[in-house]
Short mmCIF file of C-alpha atoms in Angstrom, two decimals:
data_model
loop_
_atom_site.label_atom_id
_atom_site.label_comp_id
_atom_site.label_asym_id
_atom_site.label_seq_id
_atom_site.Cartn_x
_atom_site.Cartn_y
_atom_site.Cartn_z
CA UNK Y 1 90.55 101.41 93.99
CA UNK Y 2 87.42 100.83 92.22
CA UNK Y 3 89.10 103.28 89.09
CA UNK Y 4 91.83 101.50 88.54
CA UNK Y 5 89.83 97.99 88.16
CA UNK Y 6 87.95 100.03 85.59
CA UNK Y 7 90.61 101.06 83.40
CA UNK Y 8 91.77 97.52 83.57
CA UNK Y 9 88.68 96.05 82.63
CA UNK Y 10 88.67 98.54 80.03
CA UNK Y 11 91.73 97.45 78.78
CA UNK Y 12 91.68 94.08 78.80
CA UNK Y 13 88.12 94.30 76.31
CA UNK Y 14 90.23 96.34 74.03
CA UNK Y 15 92.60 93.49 73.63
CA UNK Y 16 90.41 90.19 74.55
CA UNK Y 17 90.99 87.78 72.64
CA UNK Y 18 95.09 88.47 73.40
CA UNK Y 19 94.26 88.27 76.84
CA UNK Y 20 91.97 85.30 76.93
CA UNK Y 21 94.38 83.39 74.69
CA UNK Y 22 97.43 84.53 77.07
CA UNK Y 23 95.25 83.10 80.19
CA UNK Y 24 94.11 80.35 78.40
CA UNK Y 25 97.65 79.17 77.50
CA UNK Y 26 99.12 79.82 81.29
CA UNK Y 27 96.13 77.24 82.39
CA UNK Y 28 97.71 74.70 80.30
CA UNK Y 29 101.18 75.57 81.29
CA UNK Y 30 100.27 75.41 84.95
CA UNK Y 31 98.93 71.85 84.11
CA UNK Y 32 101.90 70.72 82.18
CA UNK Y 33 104.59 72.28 84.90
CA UNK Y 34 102.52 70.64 87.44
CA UNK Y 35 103.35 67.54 86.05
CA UNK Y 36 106.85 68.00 84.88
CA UNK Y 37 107.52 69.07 88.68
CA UNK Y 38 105.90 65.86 89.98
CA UNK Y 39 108.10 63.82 87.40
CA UNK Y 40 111.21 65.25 88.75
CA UNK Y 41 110.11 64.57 92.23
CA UNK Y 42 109.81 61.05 91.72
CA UNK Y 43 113.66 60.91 91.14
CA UNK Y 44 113.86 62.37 94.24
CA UNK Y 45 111.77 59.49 95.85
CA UNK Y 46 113.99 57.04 93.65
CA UNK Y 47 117.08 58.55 94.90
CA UNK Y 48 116.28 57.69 98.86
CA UNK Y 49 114.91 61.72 99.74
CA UNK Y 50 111.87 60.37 100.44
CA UNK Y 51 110.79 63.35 102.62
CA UNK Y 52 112.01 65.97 100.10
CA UNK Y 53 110.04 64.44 97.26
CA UNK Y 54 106.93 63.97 99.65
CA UNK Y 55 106.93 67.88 100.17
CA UNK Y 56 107.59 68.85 96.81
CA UNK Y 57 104.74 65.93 95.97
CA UNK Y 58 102.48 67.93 98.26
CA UNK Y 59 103.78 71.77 97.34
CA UNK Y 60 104.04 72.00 93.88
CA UNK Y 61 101.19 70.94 92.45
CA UNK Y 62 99.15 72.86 94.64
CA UNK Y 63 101.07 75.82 93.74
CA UNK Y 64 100.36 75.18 90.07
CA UNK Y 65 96.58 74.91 90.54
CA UNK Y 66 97.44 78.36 92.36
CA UNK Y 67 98.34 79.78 89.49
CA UNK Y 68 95.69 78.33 87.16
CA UNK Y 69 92.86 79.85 89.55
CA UNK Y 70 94.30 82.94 88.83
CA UNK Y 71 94.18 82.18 85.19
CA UNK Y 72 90.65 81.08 85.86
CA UNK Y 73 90.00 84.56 87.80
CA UNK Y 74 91.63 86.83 84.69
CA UNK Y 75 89.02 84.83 82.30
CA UNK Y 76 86.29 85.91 84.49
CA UNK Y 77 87.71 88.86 84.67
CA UNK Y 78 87.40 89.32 80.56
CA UNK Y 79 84.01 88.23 80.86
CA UNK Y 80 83.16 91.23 82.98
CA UNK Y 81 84.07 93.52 80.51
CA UNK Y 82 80.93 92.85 78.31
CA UNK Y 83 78.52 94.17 81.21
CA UNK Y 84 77.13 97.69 81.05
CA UNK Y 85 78.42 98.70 84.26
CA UNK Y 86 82.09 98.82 84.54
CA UNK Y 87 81.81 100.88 88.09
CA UNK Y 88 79.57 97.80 89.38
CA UNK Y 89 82.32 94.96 87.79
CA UNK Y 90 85.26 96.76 89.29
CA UNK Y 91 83.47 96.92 92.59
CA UNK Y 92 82.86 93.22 92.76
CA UNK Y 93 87.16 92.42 91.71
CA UNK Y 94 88.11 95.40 94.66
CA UNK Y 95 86.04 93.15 96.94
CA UNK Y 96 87.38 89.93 95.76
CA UNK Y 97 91.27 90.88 95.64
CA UNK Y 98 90.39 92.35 99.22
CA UNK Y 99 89.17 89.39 100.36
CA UNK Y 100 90.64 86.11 101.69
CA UNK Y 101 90.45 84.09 98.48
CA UNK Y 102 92.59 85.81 96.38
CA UNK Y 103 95.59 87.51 98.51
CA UNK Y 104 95.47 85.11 100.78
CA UNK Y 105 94.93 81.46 99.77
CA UNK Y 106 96.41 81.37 96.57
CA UNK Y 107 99.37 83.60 97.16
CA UNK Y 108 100.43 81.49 100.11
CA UNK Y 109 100.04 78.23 97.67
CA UNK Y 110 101.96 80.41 95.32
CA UNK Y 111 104.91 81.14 97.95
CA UNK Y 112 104.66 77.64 99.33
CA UNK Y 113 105.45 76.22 96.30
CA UNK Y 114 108.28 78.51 95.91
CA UNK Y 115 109.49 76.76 98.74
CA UNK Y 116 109.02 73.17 97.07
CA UNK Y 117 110.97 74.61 94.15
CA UNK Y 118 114.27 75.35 96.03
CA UNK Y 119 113.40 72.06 97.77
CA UNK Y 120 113.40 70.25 94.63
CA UNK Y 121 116.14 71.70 93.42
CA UNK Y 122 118.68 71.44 96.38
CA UNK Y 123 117.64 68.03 96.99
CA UNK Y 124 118.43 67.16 93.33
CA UNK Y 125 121.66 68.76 93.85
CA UNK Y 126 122.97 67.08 97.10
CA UNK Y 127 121.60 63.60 95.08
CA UNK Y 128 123.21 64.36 92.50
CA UNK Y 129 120.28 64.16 90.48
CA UNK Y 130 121.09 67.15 88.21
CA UNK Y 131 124.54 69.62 88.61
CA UNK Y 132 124.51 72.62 91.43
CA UNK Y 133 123.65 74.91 88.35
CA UNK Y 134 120.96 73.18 86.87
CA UNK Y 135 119.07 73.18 90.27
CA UNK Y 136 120.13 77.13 90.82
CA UNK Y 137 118.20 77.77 87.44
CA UNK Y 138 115.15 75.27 88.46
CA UNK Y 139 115.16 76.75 91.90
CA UNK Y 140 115.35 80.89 90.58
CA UNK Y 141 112.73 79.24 87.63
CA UNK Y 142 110.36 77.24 89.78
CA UNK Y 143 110.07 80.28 92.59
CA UNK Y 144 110.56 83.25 90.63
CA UNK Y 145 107.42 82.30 88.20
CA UNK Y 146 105.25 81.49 91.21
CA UNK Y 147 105.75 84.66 92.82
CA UNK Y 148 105.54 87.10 89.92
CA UNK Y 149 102.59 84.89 88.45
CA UNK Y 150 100.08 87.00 89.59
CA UNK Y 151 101.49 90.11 88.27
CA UNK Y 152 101.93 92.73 87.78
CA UNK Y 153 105.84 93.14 86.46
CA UNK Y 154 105.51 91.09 83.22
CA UNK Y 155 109.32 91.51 82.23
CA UNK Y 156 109.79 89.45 85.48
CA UNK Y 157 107.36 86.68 84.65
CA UNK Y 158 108.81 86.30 81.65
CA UNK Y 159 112.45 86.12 82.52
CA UNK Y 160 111.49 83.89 85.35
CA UNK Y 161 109.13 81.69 82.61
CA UNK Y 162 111.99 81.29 80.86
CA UNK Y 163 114.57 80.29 83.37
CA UNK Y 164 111.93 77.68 84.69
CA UNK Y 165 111.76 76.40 81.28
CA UNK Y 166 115.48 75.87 80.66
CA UNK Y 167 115.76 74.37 84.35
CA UNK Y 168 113.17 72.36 83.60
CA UNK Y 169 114.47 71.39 80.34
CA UNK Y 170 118.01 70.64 81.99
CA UNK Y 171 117.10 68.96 84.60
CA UNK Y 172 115.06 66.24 82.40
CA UNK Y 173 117.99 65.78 80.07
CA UNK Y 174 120.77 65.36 82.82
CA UNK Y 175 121.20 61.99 83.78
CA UNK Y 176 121.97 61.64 87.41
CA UNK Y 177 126.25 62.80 88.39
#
């Protein structure tokens, strides 16, 4: 309800430079990710799963730039918070977060590239690209930060963050079994 987008606006001014900086930073991270992901699915091309690399090619990049437009949407977000009238701002994010855009679009580029994570990371398995439990932690990594990207349980983002990192980590330092 229009209320609650007020008290968040109203709390994200009182901390906006910590926010902007924190949305700022995922931007990058979705870039960077979004590259380390298509690295990783080039061994799978250069291991002979040609179709599993194409998907996860296709998937998780797009899931990525997912998460950067919501990055991009928090920003805007912030910049709302300087206008006179919160009621009218908080109006305008109920609409958008009701709409198509938001819920729909990018969540299901979100949850589709959940999918290309577990892709990735069985694939890499069964070619022995990386152990079983490197890919579990890539997989739980790869889909758990897409789906809790968004919000709003940050303990979960940030557990997942960090089991994506450490996949991705191990997975780049394993040399194909």
């Amino acid at each position: 309800n229009a209320a609650d987008w007020e008290a968040t606006l109203r709390r994200m001014a009182a901390h906006q430079v910590r926010s902007d900086s924190g949305w700022l930073l995922a931007m990058v991270a979705a870039g960077l990710l979004s590259l380390t992901a298509v690295a990783l699915s080039q061994r799978l091309m250069t291991a002979g799963r040609t179709k599993s690399a194409g998907f996860c090619l296709v998937t998780l990049p797009i899931a990525w730039a997912g998460c950067a437009a919501d990055s991009g949407t928090a920003l805007i977000m912030s910049g709302m918070t300087k206008s006179t009238d919160l009621t009218l701002q908080a109006e305008i994010l109920q609409s958008y977060n009701s709409g198509a855009l938001k819920p729909g679009i990018v969540f299901l580029a979100e949850v589709v590239g959940a999918i290309g994570y577990i892709t990735l990371a069985v694939a890499s398995a069964r070619a022995h690209i990386m152990s079983r439990g490197t890919a579990v932690v890539l997989a739980l990594g790869g889909a758990g930060t897409l789906i809790t990207s968004s919000g709003p349980k940050t303990p979960l983002l940030v557990t997942a963050a960090v089991l994506l990192g450490v996949g991705h980590i191990l997975a780049v330092r394993t040399t194909p079994i």
